[in-house]
Amino acid sequence: MAPNNETLDNPQGSASEKAPKKESFLGNLLINIVIPTLILTKLSGDDWLGTKLAIVVALAFPLAYGLRDLLSSGKVNFFSALGIISILLTGSISLLELDAEYMAIKEAAIPGLLGIATMASLYTRWPLVKTLIYNDRLLDTAKVARALQHQGNTAAFDRTLLHTSWMIAGSFFLSSALNYILAKIMLVSPPGTEAFNAELGKMTAMSYPVIFVPATIILMFALFFLFRRIGKLTGLKLEEIMIEQ
């Protein structure tokens, strides 16, 4: 299809319209971790919001953030949808004052399901490794595919994607185990109490260094492994296949 006059007159404007808006790491951290933690730990007393309202207000921030992401993207993102479900389950378990064991199971189940989904997706047309790492937003996948075919290494690269998927799944399974352990250690007070809310807030804050950092290290290793293998199998340098952000 030939480009229209508007695109030719203003190519930079057209590109900027298509470019996805980058997420603010600080904003993400503030809305999903810091604000909920402060509300749960500082405002759960009867003199402030009370235990139930504090949970509703605290979870409203990450819930609204997740819904905004879904609405702005115009499509259902599996990870965003699962995050919203996780928030709703946290609120339901807390408001219904169910045993803390249910919270620990929920905390372990979400990343556990992601790990299972990562492996199961290998048997579909849409493996999650291509959504997370090997995608057109990061790499010129068409160029990589042509180079792989030219070198006769397509099958070897398929094995590389399999190994990378195991690494990604491993990061989710590690998060699952750490989530469960952290919940069992932190949540010791009866649900529906100010102490439970404070523990839930502290657990939210602790989840970043205890869970997110180790899982991220594994994901970074998977990324390094994939890029290194692409270089060996295609003969291309990283700067030749990276998409300019």
Short mmCIF file of N, CA, C and O in Angstrom, two decimals, residues 15-62:
data_model
loop_
_atom_site.label_atom_id
_atom_site.label_comp_id
_atom_site.label_asym_id
_atom_site.label_seq_id
_atom_site.Cartn_x
_atom_site.Cartn_y
_atom_site.Cartn_z
N ALA A 15 5.08 8.28 13.18
CA ALA A 15 5.81 7.29 13.97
C ALA A 15 5.52 7.45 15.45
O ALA A 15 5.40 6.48 16.19
N SER A 16 5.42 8.72 15.88
CA SER A 16 5.19 8.96 17.31
C SER A 16 3.82 8.51 17.73
O SER A 16 3.61 8.12 18.87
N GLU A 17 2.84 8.56 16.75
CA GLU A 17 1.50 8.13 17.09
C GLU A 17 1.45 6.63 17.31
O GLU A 17 0.70 6.12 18.11
N LYS A 18 2.29 5.89 16.53
CA LYS A 18 2.29 4.44 16.63
C LYS A 18 3.15 3.95 17.78
O LYS A 18 3.00 2.85 18.25
N ALA A 19 4.12 4.74 18.19
CA ALA A 19 5.04 4.31 19.23
C ALA A 19 4.32 4.17 20.56
O ALA A 19 3.61 5.06 20.97
N PRO A 20 4.45 3.02 21.25
CA PRO A 20 3.79 2.84 22.51
C PRO A 20 4.38 3.74 23.58
O PRO A 20 5.58 3.98 23.61
N LYS A 21 3.53 4.23 24.42
CA LYS A 21 3.98 5.10 25.50
C LYS A 21 4.75 4.29 26.53
O LYS A 21 4.28 3.27 27.01
N LYS A 22 5.95 4.75 26.86
CA LYS A 22 6.78 4.02 27.80
C LYS A 22 6.26 4.18 29.22
O LYS A 22 5.83 5.24 29.63
N GLU A 23 6.31 3.05 29.96
CA GLU A 23 5.86 3.06 31.33
C GLU A 23 6.92 3.72 32.22
O GLU A 23 8.11 3.55 32.01
N SER A 24 6.46 4.46 33.20
CA SER A 24 7.37 5.07 34.16
C SER A 24 7.64 4.06 35.28
O SER A 24 6.71 3.61 35.95
N PHE A 25 8.92 3.72 35.43
CA PHE A 25 9.27 2.76 36.48
C PHE A 25 8.92 3.31 37.86
O PHE A 25 8.37 2.60 38.71
N LEU A 26 9.22 4.60 38.06
CA LEU A 26 8.93 5.22 39.36
C LEU A 26 7.43 5.26 39.60
O LEU A 26 6.96 4.97 40.72
N GLY A 27 6.65 5.62 38.57
CA GLY A 27 5.20 5.65 38.73
C GLY A 27 4.63 4.27 39.01
O GLY A 27 3.73 4.11 39.85
N ASN A 28 5.15 3.28 38.32
CA ASN A 28 4.73 1.90 38.54
C ASN A 28 4.99 1.47 39.97
O ASN A 28 4.12 0.89 40.64
N LEU A 29 6.19 1.76 40.45
CA LEU A 29 6.58 1.40 41.81
C LEU A 29 5.73 2.13 42.84
O LEU A 29 5.29 1.56 43.84
N LEU A 30 5.46 3.40 42.58
CA LEU A 30 4.69 4.22 43.50
C LEU A 30 3.26 3.72 43.63
O LEU A 30 2.73 3.56 44.74
N ILE A 31 2.62 3.47 42.50
CA ILE A 31 1.21 3.09 42.51
C ILE A 31 0.99 1.65 42.97
O ILE A 31 0.04 1.36 43.70
N ASN A 32 1.86 0.74 42.58
CA ASN A 32 1.66 -0.67 42.88
C ASN A 32 2.27 -1.13 44.19
O ASN A 32 1.83 -2.14 44.75
N ILE A 33 3.26 -0.40 44.69
CA ILE A 33 3.94 -0.83 45.92
C ILE A 33 3.85 0.20 47.04
O ILE A 33 3.31 -0.07 48.12
N VAL A 34 4.37 1.41 46.79
CA VAL A 34 4.54 2.40 47.86
C VAL A 34 3.21 2.86 48.44
O VAL A 34 3.00 2.81 49.66
N ILE A 35 2.29 3.35 47.58
CA ILE A 35 1.02 3.88 48.08
C ILE A 35 0.18 2.81 48.80
O ILE A 35 -0.29 3.06 49.92
N PRO A 36 -0.02 1.61 48.21
CA PRO A 36 -0.76 0.58 48.94
C PRO A 36 -0.13 0.21 50.28
O PRO A 36 -0.83 0.00 51.27
N THR A 37 1.20 0.15 50.30
CA THR A 37 1.89 -0.18 51.55
C THR A 37 1.65 0.87 52.62
O THR A 37 1.34 0.54 53.78
N LEU A 38 1.77 2.14 52.26
CA LEU A 38 1.55 3.22 53.23
C LEU A 38 0.12 3.23 53.74
O LEU A 38 -0.13 3.43 54.94
N ILE A 39 -0.85 3.00 52.85
CA ILE A 39 -2.26 3.00 53.27
C ILE A 39 -2.53 1.86 54.23
O ILE A 39 -3.17 2.03 55.28
N LEU A 40 -2.04 0.67 53.90
CA LEU A 40 -2.31 -0.50 54.74
C LEU A 40 -1.61 -0.43 56.09
O LEU A 40 -2.15 -0.87 57.11
N THR A 41 -0.40 0.12 56.10
CA THR A 41 0.36 0.15 57.35
C THR A 41 0.04 1.36 58.23
O THR A 41 0.16 1.29 59.45
N LYS A 42 -0.36 2.47 57.60
CA LYS A 42 -0.55 3.71 58.36
C LYS A 42 -2.01 4.13 58.54
O LYS A 42 -2.31 4.88 59.48
N LEU A 43 -2.90 3.69 57.66
CA LEU A 43 -4.27 4.21 57.68
C LEU A 43 -5.33 3.16 57.98
O LEU A 43 -6.52 3.38 57.73
N SER A 44 -4.92 2.01 58.51
CA SER A 44 -5.89 0.94 58.78
C SER A 44 -6.55 1.05 60.15
O SER A 44 -7.48 0.29 60.44
N GLY A 45 -6.08 1.95 60.97
CA GLY A 45 -6.67 2.10 62.31
C GLY A 45 -8.06 2.70 62.26
O GLY A 45 -8.47 3.32 61.28
N ASP A 46 -8.82 2.52 63.35
CA ASP A 46 -10.18 3.05 63.42
C ASP A 46 -10.21 4.58 63.35
O ASP A 46 -11.22 5.17 62.97
N ASP A 47 -9.11 5.23 63.73
CA ASP A 47 -9.05 6.68 63.65
C ASP A 47 -8.90 7.19 62.23
O ASP A 47 -9.06 8.39 61.97
N TRP A 48 -8.56 6.29 61.32
CA TRP A 48 -8.36 6.69 59.93
C TRP A 48 -9.41 6.02 59.03
O TRP A 48 -10.59 6.30 59.14
N LEU A 49 -8.99 5.08 58.20
CA LEU A 49 -9.93 4.47 57.25
C LEU A 49 -10.62 3.23 57.82
O LEU A 49 -11.70 2.86 57.36
N GLY A 50 -10.00 2.59 58.78
CA GLY A 50 -10.52 1.31 59.24
C GLY A 50 -9.96 0.18 58.39
O GLY A 50 -9.45 0.40 57.28
N THR A 51 -10.05 -1.04 58.88
CA THR A 51 -9.38 -2.16 58.21
C THR A 51 -9.95 -2.46 56.83
O THR A 51 -9.20 -2.64 55.86
N LYS A 52 -11.26 -2.50 56.69
CA LYS A 52 -11.86 -2.89 55.41
C LYS A 52 -11.70 -1.79 54.36
O LYS A 52 -11.33 -2.05 53.21
N LEU A 53 -12.01 -0.54 54.73
CA LEU A 53 -11.91 0.55 53.77
C LEU A 53 -10.46 0.77 53.35
O LEU A 53 -10.18 1.12 52.20
N ALA A 54 -9.52 0.55 54.27
CA ALA A 54 -8.10 0.71 53.94
C ALA A 54 -7.70 -0.29 52.85
O ALA A 54 -6.94 0.05 51.93
N ILE A 55 -8.21 -1.51 52.94
CA ILE A 55 -7.90 -2.51 51.91
C ILE A 55 -8.48 -2.08 50.57
O ILE A 55 -7.81 -2.17 49.53
N VAL A 56 -9.72 -1.61 50.58
CA VAL A 56 -10.37 -1.18 49.33
C VAL A 56 -9.59 -0.02 48.69
O VAL A 56 -9.30 -0.04 47.49
N VAL A 57 -9.23 0.97 49.49
CA VAL A 57 -8.52 2.14 48.96
C VAL A 57 -7.12 1.74 48.48
O VAL A 57 -6.67 2.18 47.41
N ALA A 58 -6.42 0.93 49.27
CA ALA A 58 -5.06 0.52 48.90
C ALA A 58 -5.04 -0.25 47.59
O ALA A 58 -4.18 0.00 46.72
N LEU A 59 -5.98 -1.17 47.43
CA LEU A 59 -6.00 -1.98 46.22
C LEU A 59 -6.58 -1.24 45.02
O LEU A 59 -6.40 -1.66 43.88
N ALA A 60 -7.27 -0.14 45.28
CA ALA A 60 -7.86 0.64 44.17
C ALA A 60 -6.77 1.22 43.28
O ALA A 60 -6.97 1.35 42.06
N PHE A 61 -5.62 1.56 43.85
CA PHE A 61 -4.54 2.17 43.06
C PHE A 61 -3.97 1.19 42.03
O PHE A 61 -3.96 1.50 40.83
N PRO A 62 -3.48 -0.01 42.44
CA PRO A 62 -2.98 -0.93 41.42
C PRO A 62 -4.08 -1.44 40.50
O PRO A 62 -3.82 -1.74 39.33
#
